[in-house]
Amino acid sequence: MTEKVQENIKKILLGELEYKSSNLALNMLITKLKRKIQTNPDSMDDCMNEINEFSAKSPIIAKVDFANIAAL
């Protein structure tokens, strides 16, 4: 994951950027992590770890979505 993707994912989780994936699982993960951040603002590192775990399990999905996220 590039720095630009990480930066934009953090903005998505904070509600500063809007992103909808064509993949339901990623959308559900983003929604879950947004709620986690709202409840505990210090949990960004945990959230990024969950994104990394998702991308390790679904590299093809992550490749497409990360390219789209980098372009935001």
mmCIF file of C-alpha atoms in Angstrom:
data_model
loop_
_atom_site.group_PDB
_atom_site.id
_atom_site.type_symbol
_atom_site.label_atom_id
_atom_site.label_comp_id
_atom_site.label_asym_id
_atom_site.label_seq_id
_atom_site.Cartn_x
_atom_site.Cartn_y
_atom_site.Cartn_z
ATOM 1 C CA MET A 1 0.000 0.000 0.000
ATOM 2 C CA THR A 2 1.484 3.330 -1.041
ATOM 3 C CA GLU A 3 1.608 6.414 1.157
ATOM 4 C CA LYS A 4 -1.034 8.098 -1.020
ATOM 5 C CA VAL A 5 -3.402 5.148 -0.536
ATOM 6 C CA GLN A 6 -2.778 5.137 3.224
ATOM 7 C CA GLU A 7 -3.374 8.880 3.409
ATOM 8 C CA ASN A 8 -6.628 8.632 1.443
ATOM 9 C CA ILE A 9 -7.868 5.631 3.433
ATOM 10 C CA LYS A 10 -7.343 7.610 6.629
ATOM 11 C CA LYS A 11 -9.326 10.490 5.107
ATOM 12 C CA ILE A 12 -12.093 8.063 4.100
ATOM 13 C CA LEU A 13 -12.253 6.669 7.643
ATOM 14 C CA LEU A 14 -12.380 10.187 9.074
ATOM 15 C CA GLY A 15 -15.170 11.148 6.673
ATOM 16 C CA GLU A 16 -13.069 13.685 4.766
ATOM 17 C CA LEU A 17 -13.287 11.680 1.506
ATOM 18 C CA GLU A 18 -16.134 9.571 0.143
ATOM 19 C CA TYR A 19 -15.436 6.195 -1.476
ATOM 20 C CA LYS A 20 -17.727 3.367 -2.583
ATOM 21 C CA SER A 21 -16.186 0.128 -3.756
ATOM 22 C CA SER A 22 -17.857 -2.295 -6.124
ATOM 23 C CA ASN A 23 -16.933 -4.898 -3.495
ATOM 24 C CA LEU A 24 -19.477 -5.296 -0.701
ATOM 25 C CA ALA A 25 -16.941 -6.736 1.746
ATOM 26 C CA LEU A 26 -14.694 -3.689 1.457
ATOM 27 C CA ASN A 27 -17.656 -1.322 1.841
ATOM 28 C CA MET A 28 -18.715 -3.182 4.988
ATOM 29 C CA LEU A 29 -15.170 -3.024 6.366
ATOM 30 C CA ILE A 30 -14.943 0.721 5.699
ATOM 31 C CA THR A 31 -18.297 1.297 7.431
ATOM 32 C CA LYS A 32 -17.199 -0.775 10.422
ATOM 33 C CA LEU A 33 -13.882 1.059 10.692
ATOM 34 C CA LYS A 34 -15.556 4.484 10.390
ATOM 35 C CA ARG A 35 -17.698 3.609 13.405
ATOM 36 C CA LYS A 36 -14.640 2.362 15.280
ATOM 37 C CA ILE A 37 -12.841 5.677 14.629
ATOM 38 C CA GLN A 38 -15.886 7.678 15.765
ATOM 39 C CA THR A 39 -16.043 5.681 18.997
ATOM 40 C CA ASN A 40 -12.295 5.722 19.617
ATOM 41 C CA PRO A 41 -10.303 8.333 17.648
ATOM 42 C CA ASP A 42 -7.036 6.710 18.782
ATOM 43 C CA SER A 43 -7.796 3.456 16.940
ATOM 44 C CA MET A 44 -6.484 4.548 13.518
ATOM 45 C CA ASP A 45 -3.477 2.193 13.711
ATOM 46 C CA ASP A 46 -5.766 -0.767 14.457
ATOM 47 C CA CYS A 47 -8.008 0.232 11.563
ATOM 48 C CA MET A 48 -5.080 0.441 9.155
ATOM 49 C CA ASN A 49 -3.954 -3.005 10.325
ATOM 50 C CA GLU A 50 -7.416 -4.365 9.498
ATOM 51 C CA ILE A 51 -7.198 -2.809 6.018
ATOM 52 C CA ASN A 52 -3.780 -4.446 5.559
ATOM 53 C CA GLU A 53 -5.165 -7.818 6.658
ATOM 54 C CA PHE A 54 -8.057 -7.458 4.207
ATOM 55 C CA SER A 55 -5.675 -6.610 1.365
ATOM 56 C CA ALA A 56 -3.512 -9.641 2.211
ATOM 57 C CA LYS A 57 -6.556 -11.926 2.045
ATOM 58 C CA SER A 58 -8.001 -10.306 -1.096
ATOM 59 C CA PRO A 59 -5.050 -8.964 -3.102
ATOM 60 C CA ILE A 60 -6.930 -8.703 -6.405
ATOM 61 C CA ILE A 61 -9.748 -6.673 -4.855
ATOM 62 C CA ALA A 62 -7.239 -4.535 -2.968
ATOM 63 C CA LYS A 63 -5.207 -3.856 -6.103
ATOM 64 C CA VAL A 64 -8.209 -2.465 -7.987
ATOM 65 C CA ASP A 65 -9.637 -0.526 -5.045
ATOM 66 C CA PHE A 66 -6.269 0.839 -3.913
ATOM 67 C CA ALA A 67 -5.695 2.218 -7.411
ATOM 68 C CA ASN A 68 -9.102 3.907 -7.258
ATOM 69 C CA ILE A 69 -8.443 5.229 -3.748
ATOM 70 C CA ALA A 70 -5.055 6.634 -4.801
ATOM 71 C CA ALA A 71 -6.813 8.539 -7.594
ATOM 72 C CA LEU A 72 -9.216 10.327 -5.213
#
